[in-house]
PDB file of C-alpha atoms in Angstrom:
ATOM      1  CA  UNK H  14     125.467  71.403-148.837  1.00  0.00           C
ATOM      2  CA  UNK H  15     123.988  69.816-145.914  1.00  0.00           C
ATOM      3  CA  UNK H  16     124.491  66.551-143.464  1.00  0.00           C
ATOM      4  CA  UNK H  17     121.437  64.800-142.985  1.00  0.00           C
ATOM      5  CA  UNK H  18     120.632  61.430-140.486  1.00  0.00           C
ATOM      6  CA  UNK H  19     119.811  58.076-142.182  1.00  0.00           C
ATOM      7  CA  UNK H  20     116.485  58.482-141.798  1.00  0.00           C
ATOM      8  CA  UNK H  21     116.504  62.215-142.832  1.00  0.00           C
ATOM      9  CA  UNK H  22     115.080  63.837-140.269  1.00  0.00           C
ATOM     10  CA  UNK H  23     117.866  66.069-138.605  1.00  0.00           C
ATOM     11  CA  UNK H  24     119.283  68.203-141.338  1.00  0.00           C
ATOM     12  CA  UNK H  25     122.192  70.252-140.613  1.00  0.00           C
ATOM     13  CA  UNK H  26     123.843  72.803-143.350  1.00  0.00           C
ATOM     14  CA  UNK H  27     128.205  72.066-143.373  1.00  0.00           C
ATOM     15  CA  UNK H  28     130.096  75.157-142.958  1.00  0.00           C
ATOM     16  CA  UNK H  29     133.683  75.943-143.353  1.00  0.00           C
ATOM     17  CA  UNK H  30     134.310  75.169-139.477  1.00  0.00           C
ATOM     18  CA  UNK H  31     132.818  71.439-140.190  1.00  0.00           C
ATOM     19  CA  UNK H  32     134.793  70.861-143.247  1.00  0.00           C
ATOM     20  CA  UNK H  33     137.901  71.932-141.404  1.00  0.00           C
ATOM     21  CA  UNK H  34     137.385  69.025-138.710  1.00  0.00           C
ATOM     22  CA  UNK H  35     136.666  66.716-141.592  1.00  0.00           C
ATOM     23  CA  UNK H  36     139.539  68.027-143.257  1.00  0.00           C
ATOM     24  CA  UNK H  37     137.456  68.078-147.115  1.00  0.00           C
ATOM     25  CA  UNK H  38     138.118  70.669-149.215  1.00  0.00           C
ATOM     26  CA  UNK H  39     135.267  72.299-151.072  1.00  0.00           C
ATOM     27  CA  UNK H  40     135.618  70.307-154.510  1.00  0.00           C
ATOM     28  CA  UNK H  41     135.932  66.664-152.598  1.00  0.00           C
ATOM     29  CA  UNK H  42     132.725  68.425-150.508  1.00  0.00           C
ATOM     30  CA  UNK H  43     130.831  69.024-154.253  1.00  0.00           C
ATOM     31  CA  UNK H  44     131.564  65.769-155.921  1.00  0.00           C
ATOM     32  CA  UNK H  45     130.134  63.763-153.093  1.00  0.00           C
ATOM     33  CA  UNK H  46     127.327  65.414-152.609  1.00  0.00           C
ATOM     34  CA  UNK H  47     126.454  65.737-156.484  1.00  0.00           C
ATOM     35  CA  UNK H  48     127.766  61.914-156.256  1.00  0.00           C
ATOM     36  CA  UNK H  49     125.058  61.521-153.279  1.00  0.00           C
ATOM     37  CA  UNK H  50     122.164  63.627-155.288  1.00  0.00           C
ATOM     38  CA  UNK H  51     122.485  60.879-157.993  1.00  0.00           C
ATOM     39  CA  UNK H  52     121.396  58.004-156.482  1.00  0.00           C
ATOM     40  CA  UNK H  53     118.899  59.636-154.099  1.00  0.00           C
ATOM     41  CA  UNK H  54     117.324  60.723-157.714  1.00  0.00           C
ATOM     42  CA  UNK H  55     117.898  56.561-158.590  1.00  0.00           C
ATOM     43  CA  UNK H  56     116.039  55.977-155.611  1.00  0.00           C
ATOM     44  CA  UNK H  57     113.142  58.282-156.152  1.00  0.00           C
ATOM     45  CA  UNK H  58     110.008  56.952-158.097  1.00  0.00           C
ATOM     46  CA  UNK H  59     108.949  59.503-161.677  1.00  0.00           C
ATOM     47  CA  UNK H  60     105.227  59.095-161.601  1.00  0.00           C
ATOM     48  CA  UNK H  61     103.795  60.612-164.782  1.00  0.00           C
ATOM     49  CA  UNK H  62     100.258  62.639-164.980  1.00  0.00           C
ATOM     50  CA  UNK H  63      98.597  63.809-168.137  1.00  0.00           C
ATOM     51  CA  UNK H  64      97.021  67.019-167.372  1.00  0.00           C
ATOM     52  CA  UNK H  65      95.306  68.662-170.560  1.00  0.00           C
ATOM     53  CA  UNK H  66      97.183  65.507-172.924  1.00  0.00           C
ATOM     54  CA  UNK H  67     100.546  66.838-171.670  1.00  0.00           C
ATOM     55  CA  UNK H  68     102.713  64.255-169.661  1.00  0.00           C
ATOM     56  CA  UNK H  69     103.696  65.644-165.748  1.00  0.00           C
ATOM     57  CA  UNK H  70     105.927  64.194-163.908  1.00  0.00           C
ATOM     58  CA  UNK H  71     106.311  64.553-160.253  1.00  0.00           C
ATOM     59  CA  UNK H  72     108.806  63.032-157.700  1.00  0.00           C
ATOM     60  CA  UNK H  73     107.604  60.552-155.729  1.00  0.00           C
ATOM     61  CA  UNK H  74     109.363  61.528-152.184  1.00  0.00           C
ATOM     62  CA  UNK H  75     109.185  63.053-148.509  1.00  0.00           C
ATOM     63  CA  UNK H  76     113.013  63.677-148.245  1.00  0.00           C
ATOM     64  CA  UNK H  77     113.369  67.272-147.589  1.00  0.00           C
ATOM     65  CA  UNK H  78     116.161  67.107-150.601  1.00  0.00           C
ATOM     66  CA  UNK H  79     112.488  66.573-152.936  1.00  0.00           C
ATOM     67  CA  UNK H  80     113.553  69.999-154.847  1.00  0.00           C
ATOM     68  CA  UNK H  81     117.092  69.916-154.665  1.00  0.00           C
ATOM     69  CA  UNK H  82     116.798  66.798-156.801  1.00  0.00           C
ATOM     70  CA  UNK H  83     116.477  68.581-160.167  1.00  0.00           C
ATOM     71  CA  UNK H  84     120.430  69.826-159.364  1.00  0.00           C
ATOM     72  CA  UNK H  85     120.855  65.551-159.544  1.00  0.00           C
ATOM     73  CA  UNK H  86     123.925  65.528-162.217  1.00  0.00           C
ATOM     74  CA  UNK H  87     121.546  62.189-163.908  1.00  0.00           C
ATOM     75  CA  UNK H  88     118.346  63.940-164.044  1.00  0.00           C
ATOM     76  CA  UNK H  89     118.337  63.771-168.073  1.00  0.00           C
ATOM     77  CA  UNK H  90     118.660  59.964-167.645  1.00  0.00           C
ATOM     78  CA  UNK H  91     116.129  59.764-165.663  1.00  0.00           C
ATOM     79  CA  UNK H  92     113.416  61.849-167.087  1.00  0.00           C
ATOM     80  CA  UNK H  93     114.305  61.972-170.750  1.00  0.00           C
ATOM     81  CA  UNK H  94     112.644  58.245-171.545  1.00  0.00           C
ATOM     82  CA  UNK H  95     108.921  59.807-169.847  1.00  0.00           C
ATOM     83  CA  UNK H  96     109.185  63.537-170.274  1.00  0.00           C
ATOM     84  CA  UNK H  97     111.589  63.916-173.249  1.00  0.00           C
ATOM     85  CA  UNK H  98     113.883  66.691-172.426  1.00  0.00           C
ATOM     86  CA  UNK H  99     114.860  69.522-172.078  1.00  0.00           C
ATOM     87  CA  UNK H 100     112.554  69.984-169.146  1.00  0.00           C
ATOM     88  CA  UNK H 101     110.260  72.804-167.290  1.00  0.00           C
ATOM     89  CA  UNK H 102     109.893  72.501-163.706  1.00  0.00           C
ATOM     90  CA  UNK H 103     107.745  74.240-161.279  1.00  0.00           C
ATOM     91  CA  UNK H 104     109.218  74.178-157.804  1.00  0.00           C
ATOM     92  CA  UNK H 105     107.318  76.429-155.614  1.00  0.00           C
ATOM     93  CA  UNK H 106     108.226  74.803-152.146  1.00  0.00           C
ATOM     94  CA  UNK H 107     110.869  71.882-151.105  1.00  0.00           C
ATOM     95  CA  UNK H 108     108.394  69.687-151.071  1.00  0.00           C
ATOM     96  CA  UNK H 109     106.746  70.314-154.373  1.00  0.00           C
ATOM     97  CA  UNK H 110     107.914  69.841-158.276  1.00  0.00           C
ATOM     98  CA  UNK H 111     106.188  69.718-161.193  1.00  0.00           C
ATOM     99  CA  UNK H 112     107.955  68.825-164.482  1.00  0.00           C
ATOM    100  CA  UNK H 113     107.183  68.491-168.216  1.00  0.00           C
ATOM    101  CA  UNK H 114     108.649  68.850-171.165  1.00  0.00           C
ATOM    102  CA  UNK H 115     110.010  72.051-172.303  1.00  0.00           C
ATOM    103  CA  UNK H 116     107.586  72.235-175.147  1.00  0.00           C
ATOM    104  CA  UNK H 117     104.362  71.645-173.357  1.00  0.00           C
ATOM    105  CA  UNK H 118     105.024  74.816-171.387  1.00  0.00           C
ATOM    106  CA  UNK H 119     102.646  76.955-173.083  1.00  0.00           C
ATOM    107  CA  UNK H 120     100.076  73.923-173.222  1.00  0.00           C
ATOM    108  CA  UNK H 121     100.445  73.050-169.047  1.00  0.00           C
ATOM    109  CA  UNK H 122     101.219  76.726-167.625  1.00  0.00           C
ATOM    110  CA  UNK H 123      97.519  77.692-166.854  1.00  0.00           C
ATOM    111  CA  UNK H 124      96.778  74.371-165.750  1.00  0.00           C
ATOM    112  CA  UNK H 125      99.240  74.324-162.800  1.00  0.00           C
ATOM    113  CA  UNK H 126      99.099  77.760-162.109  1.00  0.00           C
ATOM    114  CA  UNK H 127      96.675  77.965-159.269  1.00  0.00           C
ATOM    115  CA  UNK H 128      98.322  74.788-157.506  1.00  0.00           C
ATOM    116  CA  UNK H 129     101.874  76.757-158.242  1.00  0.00           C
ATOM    117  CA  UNK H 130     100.719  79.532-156.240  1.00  0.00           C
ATOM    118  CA  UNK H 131      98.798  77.916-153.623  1.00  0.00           C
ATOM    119  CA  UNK H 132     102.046  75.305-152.724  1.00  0.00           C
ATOM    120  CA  UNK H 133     104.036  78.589-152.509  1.00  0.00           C
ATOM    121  CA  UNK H 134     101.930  80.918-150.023  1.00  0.00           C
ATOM    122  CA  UNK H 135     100.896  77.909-148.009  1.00  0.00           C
ATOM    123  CA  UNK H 136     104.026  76.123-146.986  1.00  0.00           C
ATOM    124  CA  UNK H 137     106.420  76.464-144.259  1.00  0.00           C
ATOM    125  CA  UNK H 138     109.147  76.795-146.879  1.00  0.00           C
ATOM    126  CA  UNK H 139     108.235  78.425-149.857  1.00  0.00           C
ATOM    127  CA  UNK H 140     110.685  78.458-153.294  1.00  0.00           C
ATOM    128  CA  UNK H 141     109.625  80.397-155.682  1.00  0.00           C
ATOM    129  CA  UNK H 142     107.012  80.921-158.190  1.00  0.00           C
ATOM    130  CA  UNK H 143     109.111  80.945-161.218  1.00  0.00           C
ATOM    131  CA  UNK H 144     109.338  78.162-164.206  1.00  0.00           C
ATOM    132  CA  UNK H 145     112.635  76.874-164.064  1.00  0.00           C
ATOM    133  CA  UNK H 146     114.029  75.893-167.612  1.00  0.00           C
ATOM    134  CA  UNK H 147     116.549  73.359-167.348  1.00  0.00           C
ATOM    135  CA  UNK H 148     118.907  71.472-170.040  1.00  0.00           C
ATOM    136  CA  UNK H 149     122.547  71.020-170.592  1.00  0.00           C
ATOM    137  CA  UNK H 150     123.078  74.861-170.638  1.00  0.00           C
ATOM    138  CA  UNK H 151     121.951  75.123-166.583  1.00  0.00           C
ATOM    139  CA  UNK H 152     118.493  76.542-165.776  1.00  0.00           C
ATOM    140  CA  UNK H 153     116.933  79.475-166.354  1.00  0.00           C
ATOM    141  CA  UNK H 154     113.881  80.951-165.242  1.00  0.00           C
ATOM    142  CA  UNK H 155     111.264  80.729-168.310  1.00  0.00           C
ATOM    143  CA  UNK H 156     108.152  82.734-166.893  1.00  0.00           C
ATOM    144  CA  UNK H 157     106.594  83.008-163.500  1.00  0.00           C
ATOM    145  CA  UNK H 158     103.508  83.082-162.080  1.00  0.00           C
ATOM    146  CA  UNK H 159     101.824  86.110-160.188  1.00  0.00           C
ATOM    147  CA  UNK H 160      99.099  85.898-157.218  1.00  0.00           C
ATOM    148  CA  UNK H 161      95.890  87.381-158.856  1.00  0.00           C
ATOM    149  CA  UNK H 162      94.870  91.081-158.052  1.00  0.00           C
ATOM    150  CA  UNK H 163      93.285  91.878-154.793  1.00  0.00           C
ATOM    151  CA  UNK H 164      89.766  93.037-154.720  1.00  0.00           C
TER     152      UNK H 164
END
């Protein structure tokens, strides 16, 4: 959980000291910022691709929160009418998701492979290279991708 400026440029991560002087306890702490998550995700424009005839979505944002937002407790609501859901997202960096449907995964993997890997090794704060299945169950990684063989 994090504090963050208006204008989101200084972020700063909340500790137990800070929610002392606040006096919050950690479940008023959750439900704001999952309440807060929510209509940043609102906020945020879906803009669909079709890549190989499968529909990807990506989040149209700079906020640093970009890949946090798939933790938003309405992100069925908002991708379900473009992407169908359950979903698959690729989040290789904070500043980088992919999504599609869950059942274009074997369809869209190859395809965003390359761009998967490359987002991860060349920014200043790499994720991971994992596919991240998400639903009403939670997430769960679904595959990964691996940086081809040297030589």
């Amino acid at each position: 959980v994090c504090w963050v400026d208006a204008q989101e440029e200084r972020v700063r991560f909340v500790g137990e000291n800070q929610l002392a002087i606040w006096g919050v306890e950690d479940e008023e702490l959750l439900l704001t910022a999952s309440y807060n998550m929510g209509r940043m995700l609102e906020a945020v424009p879906l803009e669909v691709h079709r890549r190989k005839g499968v529909r990807v979505g990506v989040l149209e944002t700079t906020s640093p929160f970009k890949a946090s937002l798939v933790f938003a407790p309405n992100l069925r609501t908002k991708l379900e009418p473009s992407l169908g859901w359950p979903v698959v997202a690729a989040i290789p960096c904070r500043d980088f998701v992919f999504l599609f449907g869950a059942g274009d995964l074997d369809a869209i993997k190859e395809e965003i492979g390359g761009v998967v890997l490359k987002e991860f090794r060349e920014s200043s704060y790499p994720l991971t290279t994992e596919l991240l299945h998400i639903s009403e169950q939670g997430v769960t990684a679904v595959g990964h991708f691996d940086p081809p063989p040297e030589g």
